[in-house]
Short mmCIF file of C-alpha atoms in Angstrom, two decimals:
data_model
loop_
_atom_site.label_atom_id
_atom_site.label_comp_id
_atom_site.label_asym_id
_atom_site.label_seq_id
_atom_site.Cartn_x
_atom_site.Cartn_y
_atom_site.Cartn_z
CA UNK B 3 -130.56 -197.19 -109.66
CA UNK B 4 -130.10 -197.98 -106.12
CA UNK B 5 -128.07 -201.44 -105.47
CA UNK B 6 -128.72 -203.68 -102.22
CA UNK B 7 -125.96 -203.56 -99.79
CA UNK B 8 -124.94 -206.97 -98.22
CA UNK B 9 -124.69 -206.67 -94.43
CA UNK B 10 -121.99 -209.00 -93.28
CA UNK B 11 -122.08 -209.55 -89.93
CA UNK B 12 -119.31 -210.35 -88.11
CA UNK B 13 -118.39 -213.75 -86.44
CA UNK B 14 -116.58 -213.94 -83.41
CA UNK B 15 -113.35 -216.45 -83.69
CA UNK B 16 -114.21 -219.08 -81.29
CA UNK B 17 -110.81 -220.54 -80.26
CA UNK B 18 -112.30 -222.91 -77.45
CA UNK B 19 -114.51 -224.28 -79.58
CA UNK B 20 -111.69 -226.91 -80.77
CA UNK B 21 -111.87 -228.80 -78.10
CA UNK B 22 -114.91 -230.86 -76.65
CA UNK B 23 -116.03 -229.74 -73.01
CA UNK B 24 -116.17 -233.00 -71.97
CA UNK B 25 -112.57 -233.87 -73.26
CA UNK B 26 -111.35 -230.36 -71.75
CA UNK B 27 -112.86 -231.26 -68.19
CA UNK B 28 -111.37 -234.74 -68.21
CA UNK B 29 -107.73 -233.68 -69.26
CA UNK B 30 -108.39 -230.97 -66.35
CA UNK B 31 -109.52 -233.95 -64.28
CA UNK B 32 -106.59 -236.09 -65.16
CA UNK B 33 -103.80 -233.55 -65.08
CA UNK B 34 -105.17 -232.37 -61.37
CA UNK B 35 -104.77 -236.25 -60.55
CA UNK B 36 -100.96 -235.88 -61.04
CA UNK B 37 -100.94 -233.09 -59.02
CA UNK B 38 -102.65 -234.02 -55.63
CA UNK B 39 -101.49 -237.99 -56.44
CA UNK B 40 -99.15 -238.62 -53.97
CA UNK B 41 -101.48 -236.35 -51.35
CA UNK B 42 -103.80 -238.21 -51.84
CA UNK B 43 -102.32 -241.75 -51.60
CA UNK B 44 -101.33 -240.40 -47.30
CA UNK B 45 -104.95 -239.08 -47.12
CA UNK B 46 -106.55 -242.14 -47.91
CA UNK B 47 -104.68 -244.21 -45.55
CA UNK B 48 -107.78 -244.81 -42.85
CA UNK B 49 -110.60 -244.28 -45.34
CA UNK B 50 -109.48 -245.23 -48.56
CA UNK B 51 -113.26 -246.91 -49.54
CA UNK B 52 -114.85 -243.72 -48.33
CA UNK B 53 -112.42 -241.18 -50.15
CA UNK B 54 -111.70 -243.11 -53.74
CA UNK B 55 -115.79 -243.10 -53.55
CA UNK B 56 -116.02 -239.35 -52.79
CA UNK B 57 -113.54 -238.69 -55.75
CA UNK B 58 -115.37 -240.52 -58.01
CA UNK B 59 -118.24 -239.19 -57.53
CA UNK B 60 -117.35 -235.82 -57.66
CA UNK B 61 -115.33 -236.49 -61.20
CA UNK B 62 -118.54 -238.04 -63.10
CA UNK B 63 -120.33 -234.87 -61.96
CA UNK B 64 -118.40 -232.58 -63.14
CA UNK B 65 -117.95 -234.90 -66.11
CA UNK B 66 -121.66 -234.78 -66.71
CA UNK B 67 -121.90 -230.92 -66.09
CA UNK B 68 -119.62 -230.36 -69.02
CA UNK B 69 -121.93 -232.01 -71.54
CA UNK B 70 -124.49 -229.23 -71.44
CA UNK B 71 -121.78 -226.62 -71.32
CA UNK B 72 -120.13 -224.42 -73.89
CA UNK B 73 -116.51 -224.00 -73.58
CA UNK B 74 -115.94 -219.76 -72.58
CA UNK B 75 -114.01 -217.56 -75.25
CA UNK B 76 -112.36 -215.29 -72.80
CA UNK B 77 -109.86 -216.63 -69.43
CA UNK B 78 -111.90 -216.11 -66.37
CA UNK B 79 -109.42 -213.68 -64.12
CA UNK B 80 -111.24 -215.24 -61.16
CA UNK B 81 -110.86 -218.77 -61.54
CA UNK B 82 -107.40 -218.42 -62.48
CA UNK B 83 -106.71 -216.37 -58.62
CA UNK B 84 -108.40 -219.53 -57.26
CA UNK B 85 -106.02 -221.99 -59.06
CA UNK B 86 -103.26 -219.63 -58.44
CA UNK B 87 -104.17 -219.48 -54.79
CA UNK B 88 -104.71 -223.27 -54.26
CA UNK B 89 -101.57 -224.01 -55.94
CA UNK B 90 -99.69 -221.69 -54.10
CA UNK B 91 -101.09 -222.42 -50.60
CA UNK B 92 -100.08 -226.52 -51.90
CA UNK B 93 -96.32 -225.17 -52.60
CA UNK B 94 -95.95 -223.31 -49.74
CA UNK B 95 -97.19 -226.40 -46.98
CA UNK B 96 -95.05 -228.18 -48.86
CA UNK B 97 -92.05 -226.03 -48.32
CA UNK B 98 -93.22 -225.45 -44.58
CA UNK B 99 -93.00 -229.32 -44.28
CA UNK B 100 -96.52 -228.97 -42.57
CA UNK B 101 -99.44 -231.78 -42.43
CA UNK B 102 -101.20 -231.62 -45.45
CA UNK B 103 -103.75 -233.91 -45.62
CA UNK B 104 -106.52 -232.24 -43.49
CA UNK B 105 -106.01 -229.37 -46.10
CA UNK B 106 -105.67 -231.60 -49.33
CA UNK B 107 -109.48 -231.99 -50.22
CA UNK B 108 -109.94 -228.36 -49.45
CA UNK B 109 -107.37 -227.29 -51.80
CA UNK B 110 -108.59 -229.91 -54.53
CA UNK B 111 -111.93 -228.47 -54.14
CA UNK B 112 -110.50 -224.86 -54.86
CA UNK B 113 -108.56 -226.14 -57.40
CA UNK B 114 -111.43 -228.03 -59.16
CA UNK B 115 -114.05 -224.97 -58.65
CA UNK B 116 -111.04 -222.73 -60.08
CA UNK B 117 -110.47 -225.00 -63.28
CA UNK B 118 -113.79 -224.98 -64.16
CA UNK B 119 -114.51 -221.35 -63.79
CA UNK B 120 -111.34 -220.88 -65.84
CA UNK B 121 -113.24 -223.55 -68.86
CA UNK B 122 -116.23 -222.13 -69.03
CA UNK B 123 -117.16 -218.78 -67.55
CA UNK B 124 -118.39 -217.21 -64.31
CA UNK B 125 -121.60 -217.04 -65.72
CA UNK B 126 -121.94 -220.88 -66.11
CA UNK B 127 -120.08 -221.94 -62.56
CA UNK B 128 -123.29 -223.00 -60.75
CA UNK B 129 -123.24 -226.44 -61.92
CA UNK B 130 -119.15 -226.86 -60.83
CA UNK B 131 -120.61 -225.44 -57.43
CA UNK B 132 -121.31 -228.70 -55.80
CA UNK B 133 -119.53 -231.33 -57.61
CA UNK B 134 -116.67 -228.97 -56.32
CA UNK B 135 -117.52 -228.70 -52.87
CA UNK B 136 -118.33 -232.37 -52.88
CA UNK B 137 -114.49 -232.84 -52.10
CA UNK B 138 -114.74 -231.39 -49.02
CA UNK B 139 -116.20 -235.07 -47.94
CA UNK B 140 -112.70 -236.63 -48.12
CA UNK B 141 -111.20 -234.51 -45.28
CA UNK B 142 -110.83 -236.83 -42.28
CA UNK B 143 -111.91 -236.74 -38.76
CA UNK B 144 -109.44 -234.58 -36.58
CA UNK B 145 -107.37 -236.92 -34.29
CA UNK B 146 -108.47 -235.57 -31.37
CA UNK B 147 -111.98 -235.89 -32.20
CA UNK B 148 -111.57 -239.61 -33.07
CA UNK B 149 -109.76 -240.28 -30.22
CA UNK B 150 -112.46 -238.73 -27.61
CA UNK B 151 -115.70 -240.18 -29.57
CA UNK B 152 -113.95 -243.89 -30.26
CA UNK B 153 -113.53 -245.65 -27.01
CA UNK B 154 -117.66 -244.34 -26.08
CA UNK B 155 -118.64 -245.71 -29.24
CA UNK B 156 -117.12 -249.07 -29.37
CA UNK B 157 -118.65 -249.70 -25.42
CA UNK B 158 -122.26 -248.31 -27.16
CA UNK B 159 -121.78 -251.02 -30.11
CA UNK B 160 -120.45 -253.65 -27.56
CA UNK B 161 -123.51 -252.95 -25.30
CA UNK B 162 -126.43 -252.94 -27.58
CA UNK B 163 -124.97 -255.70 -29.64
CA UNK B 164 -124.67 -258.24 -26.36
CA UNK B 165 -128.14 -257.00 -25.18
CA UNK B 166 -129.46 -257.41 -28.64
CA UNK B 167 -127.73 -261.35 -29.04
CA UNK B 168 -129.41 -261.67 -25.28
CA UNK B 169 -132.95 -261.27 -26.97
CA UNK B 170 -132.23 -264.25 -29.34
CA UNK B 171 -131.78 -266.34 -26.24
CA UNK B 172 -128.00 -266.67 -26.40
CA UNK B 173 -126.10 -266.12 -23.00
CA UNK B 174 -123.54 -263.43 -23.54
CA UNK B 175 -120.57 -261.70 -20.69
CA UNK B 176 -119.89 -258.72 -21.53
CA UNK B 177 -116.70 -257.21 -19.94
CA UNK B 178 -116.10 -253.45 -21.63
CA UNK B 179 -115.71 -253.90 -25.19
CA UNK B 180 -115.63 -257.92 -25.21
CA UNK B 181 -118.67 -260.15 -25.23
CA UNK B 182 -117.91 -263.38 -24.35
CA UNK B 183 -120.73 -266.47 -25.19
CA UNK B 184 -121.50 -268.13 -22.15
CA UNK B 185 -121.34 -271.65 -23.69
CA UNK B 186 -117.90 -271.29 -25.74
CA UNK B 187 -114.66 -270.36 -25.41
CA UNK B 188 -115.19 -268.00 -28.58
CA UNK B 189 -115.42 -263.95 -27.89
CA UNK B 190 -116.04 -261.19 -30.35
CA UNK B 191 -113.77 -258.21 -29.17
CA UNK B 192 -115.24 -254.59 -30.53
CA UNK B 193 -112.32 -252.54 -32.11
CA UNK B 194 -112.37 -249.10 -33.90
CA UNK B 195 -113.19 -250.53 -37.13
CA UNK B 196 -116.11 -252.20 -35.58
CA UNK B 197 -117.75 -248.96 -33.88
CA UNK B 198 -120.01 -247.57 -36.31
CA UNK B 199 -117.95 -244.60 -37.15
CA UNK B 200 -116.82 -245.58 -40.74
CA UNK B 201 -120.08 -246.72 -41.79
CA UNK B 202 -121.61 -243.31 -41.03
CA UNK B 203 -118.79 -241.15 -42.44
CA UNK B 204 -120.00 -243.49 -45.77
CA UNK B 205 -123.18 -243.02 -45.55
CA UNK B 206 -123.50 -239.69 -44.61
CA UNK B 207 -120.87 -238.82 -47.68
CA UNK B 208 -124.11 -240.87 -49.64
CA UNK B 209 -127.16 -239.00 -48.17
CA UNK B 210 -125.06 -235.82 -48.86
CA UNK B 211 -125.25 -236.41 -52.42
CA UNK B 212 -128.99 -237.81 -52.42
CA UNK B 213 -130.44 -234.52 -51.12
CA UNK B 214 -128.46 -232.65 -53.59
CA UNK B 215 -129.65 -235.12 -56.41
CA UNK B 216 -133.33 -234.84 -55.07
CA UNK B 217 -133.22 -230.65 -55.05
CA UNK B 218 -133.95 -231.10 -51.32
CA UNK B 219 -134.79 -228.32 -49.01
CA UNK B 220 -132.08 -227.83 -46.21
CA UNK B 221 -134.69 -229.02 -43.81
CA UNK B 222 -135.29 -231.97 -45.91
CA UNK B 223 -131.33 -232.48 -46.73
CA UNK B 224 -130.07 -232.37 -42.88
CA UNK B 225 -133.06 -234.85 -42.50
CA UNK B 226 -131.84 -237.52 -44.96
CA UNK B 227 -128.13 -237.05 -43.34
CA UNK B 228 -129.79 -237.44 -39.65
CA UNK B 229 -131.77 -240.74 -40.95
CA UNK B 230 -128.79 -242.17 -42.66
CA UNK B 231 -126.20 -241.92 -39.62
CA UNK B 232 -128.99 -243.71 -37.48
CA UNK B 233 -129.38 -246.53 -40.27
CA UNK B 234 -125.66 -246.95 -40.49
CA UNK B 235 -125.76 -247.29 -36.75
CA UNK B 236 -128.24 -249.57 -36.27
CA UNK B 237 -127.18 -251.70 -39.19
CA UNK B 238 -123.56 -251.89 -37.39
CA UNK B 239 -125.46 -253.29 -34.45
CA UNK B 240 -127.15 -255.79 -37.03
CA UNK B 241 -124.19 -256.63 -38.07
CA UNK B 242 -122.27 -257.42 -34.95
CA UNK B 243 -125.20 -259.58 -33.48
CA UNK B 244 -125.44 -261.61 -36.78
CA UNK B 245 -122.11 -262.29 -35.84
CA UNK B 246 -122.36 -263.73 -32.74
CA UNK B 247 -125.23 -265.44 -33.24
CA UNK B 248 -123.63 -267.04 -36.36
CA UNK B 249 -120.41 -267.61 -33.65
CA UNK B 250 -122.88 -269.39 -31.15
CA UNK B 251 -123.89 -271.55 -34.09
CA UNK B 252 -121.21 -272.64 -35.99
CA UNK B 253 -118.18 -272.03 -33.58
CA UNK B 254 -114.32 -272.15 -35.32
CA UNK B 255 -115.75 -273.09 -38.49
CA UNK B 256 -117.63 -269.34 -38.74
CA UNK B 257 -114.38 -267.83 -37.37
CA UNK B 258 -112.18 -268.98 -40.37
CA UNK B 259 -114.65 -266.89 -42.61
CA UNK B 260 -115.68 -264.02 -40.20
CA UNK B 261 -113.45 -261.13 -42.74
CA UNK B 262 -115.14 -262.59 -45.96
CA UNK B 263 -118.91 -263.09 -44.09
CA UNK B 264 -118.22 -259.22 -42.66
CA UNK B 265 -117.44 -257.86 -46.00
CA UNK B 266 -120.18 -259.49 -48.03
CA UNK B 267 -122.85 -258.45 -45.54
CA UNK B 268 -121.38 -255.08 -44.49
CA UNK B 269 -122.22 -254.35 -48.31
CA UNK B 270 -125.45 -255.90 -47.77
CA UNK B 271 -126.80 -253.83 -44.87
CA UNK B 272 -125.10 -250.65 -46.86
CA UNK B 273 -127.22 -251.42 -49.81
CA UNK B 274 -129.90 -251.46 -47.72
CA UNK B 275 -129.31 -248.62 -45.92
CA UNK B 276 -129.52 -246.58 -49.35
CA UNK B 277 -132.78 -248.14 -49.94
CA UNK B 278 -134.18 -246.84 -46.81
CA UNK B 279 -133.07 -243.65 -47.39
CA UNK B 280 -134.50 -243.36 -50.66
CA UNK B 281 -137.97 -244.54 -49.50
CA UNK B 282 -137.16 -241.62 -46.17
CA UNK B 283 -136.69 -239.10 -48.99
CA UNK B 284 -139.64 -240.42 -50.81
CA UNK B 285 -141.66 -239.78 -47.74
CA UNK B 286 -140.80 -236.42 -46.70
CA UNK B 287 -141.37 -235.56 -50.26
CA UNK B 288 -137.97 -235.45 -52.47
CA UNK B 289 -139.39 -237.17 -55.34
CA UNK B 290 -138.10 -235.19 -58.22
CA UNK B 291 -134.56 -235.58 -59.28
CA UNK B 292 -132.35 -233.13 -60.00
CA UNK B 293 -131.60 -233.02 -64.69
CA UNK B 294 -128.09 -234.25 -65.16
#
């Protein structure tokens, strides 16, 4: 009499299964913190709003990435060359005693990509891609660059915002970057801060990530980034006219409060800004969202 035989077959040992991907990715998050901590503390001396908003951003995506993720069963070879490489191009500026920061985010991003490649698997490192590259966002402006494109920009702002306060029926003297109101002794004086620039770097870092979270076309995506530097632009101008206008009004008493008013509507106009830009991408048709 024949007897059944029992296949067995067998089970692969999972040894990453032990540990949650989303607890893996947020150790990996944490311990790359302590690396690039005191880097980044010098490269977020100018834009500190900008880059702690980049970094967050970037850290709840790849946070949300690794829910839908398996954990791989075998060490990628090529995201450990990437780590490898990123670390060792970090040691060796280091030892150079070269600038780092203009190289910091690129290395974090690297690093990051690298990480998560090691976690889970070339074969599931599309969703790192981005949230990776994302970093890229906190490298600042070249000196130079800043330095030729300041000075033009704070005469645009001072210009447009003087002609602007003009319309409203309030007699302004412009001379260069101060505006002067012809029946005070107050003047508003346009510095770097107060050129435009930092609100665009913002909101262009913001439109970035829209057109990514709306699947947009490049087309589409270099549209949204276009629409938001001329928002951020034009709500600076906003900004500095509701200034003087509130200056012309309410004199020394305004002054005393001009940092807490500028802060409080700065967010404002931002918020706004964000609005329009999801009613631009509505209209040029970005309308489905990208699954999280």
């Amino acid at each position: 009499m024949a007897t059944a035989e029992v296949l067995r077959t067998p089970v692969p040992r999972r040894t990453a299964s032990y540990v949650p991907p989303f607890v893996a990715t947020s150790l990996v998050l944490a311990a790359e913190w302590l690396v690039f901590h005191e880097r980044l503390r010098a490269l977020t001396l100018n834009r500190e709003s900008v880059q702690t908003y980049v970094l967050i951003v970037s850290a709840a995506l790849l946070l949300l990435a690794s829910r839908r993720l398996k954990l791989s069963h075998a060490i990628d070879a090529g995201g450990i060359a990437l780590v490898t490489t990123s670390l060792t191009a970090l040691i060796a500026l280091d030892a150079a005693h070269r600038p780092y920061a203009p190289t910091t985010p690129l290395l974090m991003a690297v690093c990051t990509y690298g990480l998560a490649r090691t976690l889970f698997g070339a074969a599931q490192r599309k969703p790192f891609a981005f949230p990776s590259a994302y970093l890229l966002l906190m490298t600042p402006i070249p000196t130079p660059v800043v330095v030729l494109i300041d000075m033009p920009l704070q005469n645009l702002s001072a210009a447009l915002a003087a002609h602007a306060t003009a319309l409203f029926g309030v007699p302004v003297q412009r001379t260069g970057t101060i505006i002067g109101l012809a029946h005070s002794e107050i003047s508003l004086r346009i510095i770097g801060d107060c050129n435009g620039l930092h609100s665009a770097i913002a909101i262009f870092a913001v439109a970035t990530l829209l057109g990514w979270l709306l699947q947009a076309r490049p087309l589409q995506w270099l549209t949204l980034i276009a629409s938001g530097i001329l928002l951020s632009y034009a709500a600076n101008i906003v900004r500095l006219t509701t200034v003087l206008l509130l200056l012309n009004h309410y004199g020394e008493h305004f002054a005393q409060h001009l940092s807490t008013f500028e802060a409080l509507y700065g967010a404002l106009l931002f918020a706004l800004c964000v609005f329009a830009l999801l009613k631009i991408a509505r209209w040029i048709g970005c309308k489905q969202f990208r699954e999280l």
